[in-house]
Amino acid sequence: MTNHLVLVGLMGSGKTSVGERVAAALGRPFVDSDDFVEQRTGRTVREIWLEDGEPAFRALEREALTEALVAADPAVIAAAGGVVLAEQNRKTLRAADATVVWLHADPSILAARATRGDHRPLLDDDPHATLHQMAADRDALYREVADEVIDVARPLDDIVADVISLARRDG
Ligand code: S3P
């Protein structure tokens, strides 16, 4: 039976680095929703964001999430930080055959870790202030979809081991 593992959380929470390692350890495919959008469109998140606007990006993100979740083989899915903003995505996550894990830490810690990049136009100006505001706006939404909450203010190896245990328990 399919049981995906979906990682949610703010930028800098380690969805990609944790997800890649967990997927490798479990022998599952790893899907990153931002990569999925970029591969589908042949454009970077930044290009879509700046040329077409955030709503256009959010629509592509919604498609990426839905498609990733319908795959028959259990995957590890890193869902981009903003997926929880749309109620439709939250419903999709709650209804999915998936264990949803919120990678959580204080936004100051995330701001120190989060790298700027072509898929993160929102961090161009003031990552610290942005991530604090995002935590205030979104923490309740992550909590709403999460089956489990993992504290990521810890060494990567410990986080990966905990997430692998969850996946094995539910897989
Ligand atoms: C965003 C998070 C980014 C990317 C975009 C918007 C957000 O993904 O989708 O820059 O709104 O939190 P990651 O969380 O994978 O960095």
Short mmCIF file of C-alpha atoms and ligand atoms in Angstrom, two decimals:
data_model
loop_
_atom_site.label_atom_id
_atom_site.label_comp_id
_atom_site.label_asym_id
_atom_site.label_seq_id
_atom_site.Cartn_x
_atom_site.Cartn_y
_atom_site.Cartn_z
CA MET A 1 0.00 0.00 0.00
CA THR A 2 1.25 3.47 -0.85
CA ASN A 3 2.25 5.60 2.06
CA HIS A 4 4.18 8.67 1.07
CA LEU A 5 6.27 10.62 3.49
CA VAL A 6 5.69 14.35 3.05
CA LEU A 7 7.97 16.92 4.65
CA VAL A 8 6.52 20.35 5.30
CA GLY A 9 7.98 23.42 6.97
CA LEU A 10 9.46 26.81 6.38
CA MET A 11 12.45 27.57 4.19
CA GLY A 12 15.60 26.52 6.03
CA SER A 13 13.90 23.68 7.90
CA GLY A 14 15.86 21.10 5.89
CA LYS A 15 13.10 19.54 3.81
CA THR A 16 15.47 18.86 0.91
CA SER A 17 18.56 17.79 2.85
CA VAL A 18 16.56 15.58 5.21
CA GLY A 19 14.31 14.29 2.43
CA GLU A 20 17.18 13.28 0.16
CA ARG A 21 18.87 11.32 2.91
CA VAL A 22 15.70 9.64 4.11
CA ALA A 23 14.75 8.67 0.55
CA ALA A 24 18.21 7.19 -0.05
CA ALA A 25 18.08 5.22 3.20
CA LEU A 26 14.63 3.84 2.40
CA GLY A 27 15.31 3.27 -1.29
CA ARG A 28 12.39 5.50 -2.27
CA PRO A 29 12.21 8.20 -4.93
CA PHE A 30 12.69 11.76 -3.70
CA VAL A 31 10.42 14.46 -5.10
CA ASP A 32 10.90 18.17 -4.40
CA SER A 33 7.88 20.23 -5.41
CA ASP A 34 9.98 23.23 -6.50
CA ASP A 35 12.12 20.98 -8.73
CA PHE A 36 8.97 19.40 -10.09
CA VAL A 37 7.63 22.85 -11.08
CA GLU A 38 10.96 23.86 -12.60
CA GLN A 39 11.24 20.66 -14.63
CA ARG A 40 7.66 20.92 -15.83
CA THR A 41 7.95 24.53 -16.95
CA GLY A 42 11.63 24.71 -17.90
CA ARG A 43 11.82 27.89 -15.82
CA THR A 44 13.12 28.69 -12.36
CA VAL A 45 10.78 29.47 -9.49
CA ARG A 46 12.21 32.99 -9.52
CA GLU A 47 11.39 33.48 -13.20
CA ILE A 48 7.83 32.28 -12.74
CA TRP A 49 7.42 34.37 -9.60
CA LEU A 50 8.77 37.58 -11.12
CA GLU A 51 7.31 37.25 -14.62
CA ASP A 52 3.92 35.66 -13.90
CA GLY A 53 3.39 36.49 -10.24
CA GLU A 54 2.91 34.51 -7.06
CA PRO A 55 -0.61 33.23 -7.87
CA ALA A 56 0.69 31.62 -11.07
CA PHE A 57 3.47 29.95 -9.10
CA ARG A 58 1.02 28.77 -6.43
CA ALA A 59 -1.17 27.15 -9.10
CA LEU A 60 1.84 25.22 -10.45
CA GLU A 61 2.81 24.27 -6.90
CA ARG A 62 -0.68 22.89 -6.30
CA GLU A 63 -0.41 20.73 -9.43
CA ALA A 64 3.02 19.49 -8.37
CA LEU A 65 1.77 18.48 -4.94
CA THR A 66 -1.28 16.70 -6.32
CA GLU A 67 0.74 14.83 -8.94
CA ALA A 68 3.42 13.79 -6.49
CA LEU A 69 0.81 12.37 -4.14
CA VAL A 70 -0.96 10.25 -6.75
CA ALA A 71 2.21 8.29 -7.59
CA ALA A 72 1.69 4.61 -6.82
CA ASP A 73 5.14 3.99 -5.38
CA PRO A 74 5.79 5.38 -1.92
CA ALA A 75 7.97 8.47 -2.22
CA VAL A 76 9.57 11.02 0.03
CA ILE A 77 8.11 14.38 -0.95
CA ALA A 78 9.54 17.76 0.08
CA ALA A 79 6.58 20.11 -0.21
CA ALA A 80 7.66 23.72 -0.70
CA GLY A 81 7.13 26.01 2.28
CA GLY A 82 4.06 27.72 0.88
CA VAL A 83 1.91 24.70 0.07
CA VAL A 84 0.00 25.01 3.31
CA LEU A 85 -1.29 28.48 2.39
CA ALA A 86 -4.01 27.07 0.14
CA GLU A 87 -6.87 25.39 1.92
CA GLN A 88 -7.20 23.02 -1.01
CA ASN A 89 -3.62 21.85 -0.49
CA ARG A 90 -4.22 21.36 3.21
CA LYS A 91 -7.26 19.20 2.43
CA THR A 92 -5.22 17.26 -0.13
CA LEU A 93 -2.50 16.63 2.44
CA ARG A 94 -4.94 15.54 5.13
CA ALA A 95 -6.73 13.19 2.77
CA ALA A 96 -3.59 11.75 1.19
CA ASP A 97 -2.24 8.31 1.89
CA ALA A 98 0.79 9.91 3.49
CA THR A 99 2.53 10.64 6.74
CA VAL A 100 3.03 14.39 6.91
CA VAL A 101 5.97 15.53 9.01
CA TRP A 102 6.46 19.16 10.00
CA LEU A 103 10.13 20.06 10.34
CA HIS A 104 9.93 22.75 12.97
CA ALA A 105 12.35 25.18 14.61
CA ASP A 106 12.43 28.74 15.82
CA PRO A 107 12.53 31.10 12.81
CA SER A 108 15.81 32.63 14.03
CA ILE A 109 17.44 29.24 13.58
CA LEU A 110 15.86 28.79 10.16
CA ALA A 111 17.00 32.27 9.06
CA ALA A 112 20.57 31.43 9.99
CA ARG A 113 20.38 28.28 7.87
CA ALA A 114 18.23 29.19 4.90
CA THR A 115 20.26 29.92 1.82
CA ARG A 116 19.07 32.41 -0.73
CA GLY A 117 18.66 31.03 -4.21
CA ASP A 118 16.85 31.01 -7.48
CA HIS A 119 13.89 29.26 -5.95
CA ARG A 120 13.64 31.67 -3.00
CA PRO A 121 12.76 35.19 -4.13
CA LEU A 122 11.08 35.82 -0.77
CA LEU A 123 14.45 35.74 0.99
CA ASP A 124 16.05 38.45 -1.15
CA ASP A 125 15.56 41.28 1.34
CA ASP A 126 15.50 40.36 5.01
CA PRO A 127 15.42 36.60 5.65
CA HIS A 128 15.19 37.03 9.40
CA ALA A 129 12.12 39.29 9.33
CA THR A 130 10.54 37.28 6.53
CA LEU A 131 10.87 33.95 8.31
CA HIS A 132 9.55 35.39 11.57
CA GLN A 133 6.50 36.73 9.77
CA MET A 134 6.03 33.46 7.92
CA ALA A 135 6.21 31.48 11.16
CA ALA A 136 3.54 33.75 12.66
CA ASP A 137 1.34 33.32 9.60
CA ARG A 138 1.90 29.65 8.90
CA ASP A 139 2.73 27.67 12.02
CA ALA A 140 -0.95 26.92 12.68
CA LEU A 141 -1.31 25.74 9.08
CA TYR A 142 1.65 23.37 9.33
CA ARG A 143 0.25 22.07 12.59
CA GLU A 144 -3.12 21.51 10.92
CA VAL A 145 -1.70 19.15 8.29
CA ALA A 146 1.04 17.48 10.32
CA ASP A 147 0.80 13.93 11.63
CA GLU A 148 4.13 14.42 13.38
CA VAL A 149 6.30 17.37 14.40
CA ILE A 150 10.06 16.99 14.40
CA ASP A 151 12.34 19.49 16.11
CA VAL A 152 15.04 20.44 13.61
CA ALA A 153 17.19 22.50 15.97
CA ARG A 154 19.34 19.37 16.26
CA PRO A 155 22.09 17.62 14.30
CA LEU A 156 21.04 16.48 10.83
CA ASP A 157 21.85 12.82 11.57
CA ASP A 158 19.42 12.78 14.51
CA ILE A 159 16.65 14.40 12.47
CA VAL A 160 17.16 11.93 9.62
CA ALA A 161 17.11 8.97 12.02
CA ASP A 162 13.84 10.15 13.57
CA VAL A 163 12.17 10.68 10.22
CA ILE A 164 13.31 7.24 9.01
CA SER A 165 11.76 5.68 12.13
CA LEU A 166 8.46 7.41 11.40
CA ALA A 167 8.50 6.23 7.81
CA ARG A 168 9.27 2.66 8.83
CA ARG A 169 6.54 2.72 11.46
CA ASP A 170 3.94 3.89 8.92
CA GLY A 171 5.33 2.28 5.78
C1 S3P B 1 8.36 29.44 -0.63
C2 S3P B 1 9.25 28.41 -0.41
C3 S3P B 1 10.18 27.94 -1.45
C4 S3P B 1 9.66 28.25 -2.86
C5 S3P B 1 9.24 29.69 -2.98
C6 S3P B 1 8.20 30.11 -1.94
C7 S3P B 1 7.46 29.85 0.48
O1 S3P B 1 10.38 26.53 -1.34
O2 S3P B 1 8.59 27.43 -3.19
O3 S3P B 1 10.38 30.49 -2.89
O4 S3P B 1 6.47 30.57 0.23
O5 S3P B 1 7.70 29.42 1.64
P1 S3P B 1 11.28 25.82 -0.17
O6 S3P B 1 10.46 25.82 1.08
O7 S3P B 1 11.49 24.44 -0.71
O8 S3P B 1 12.53 26.59 -0.08
#
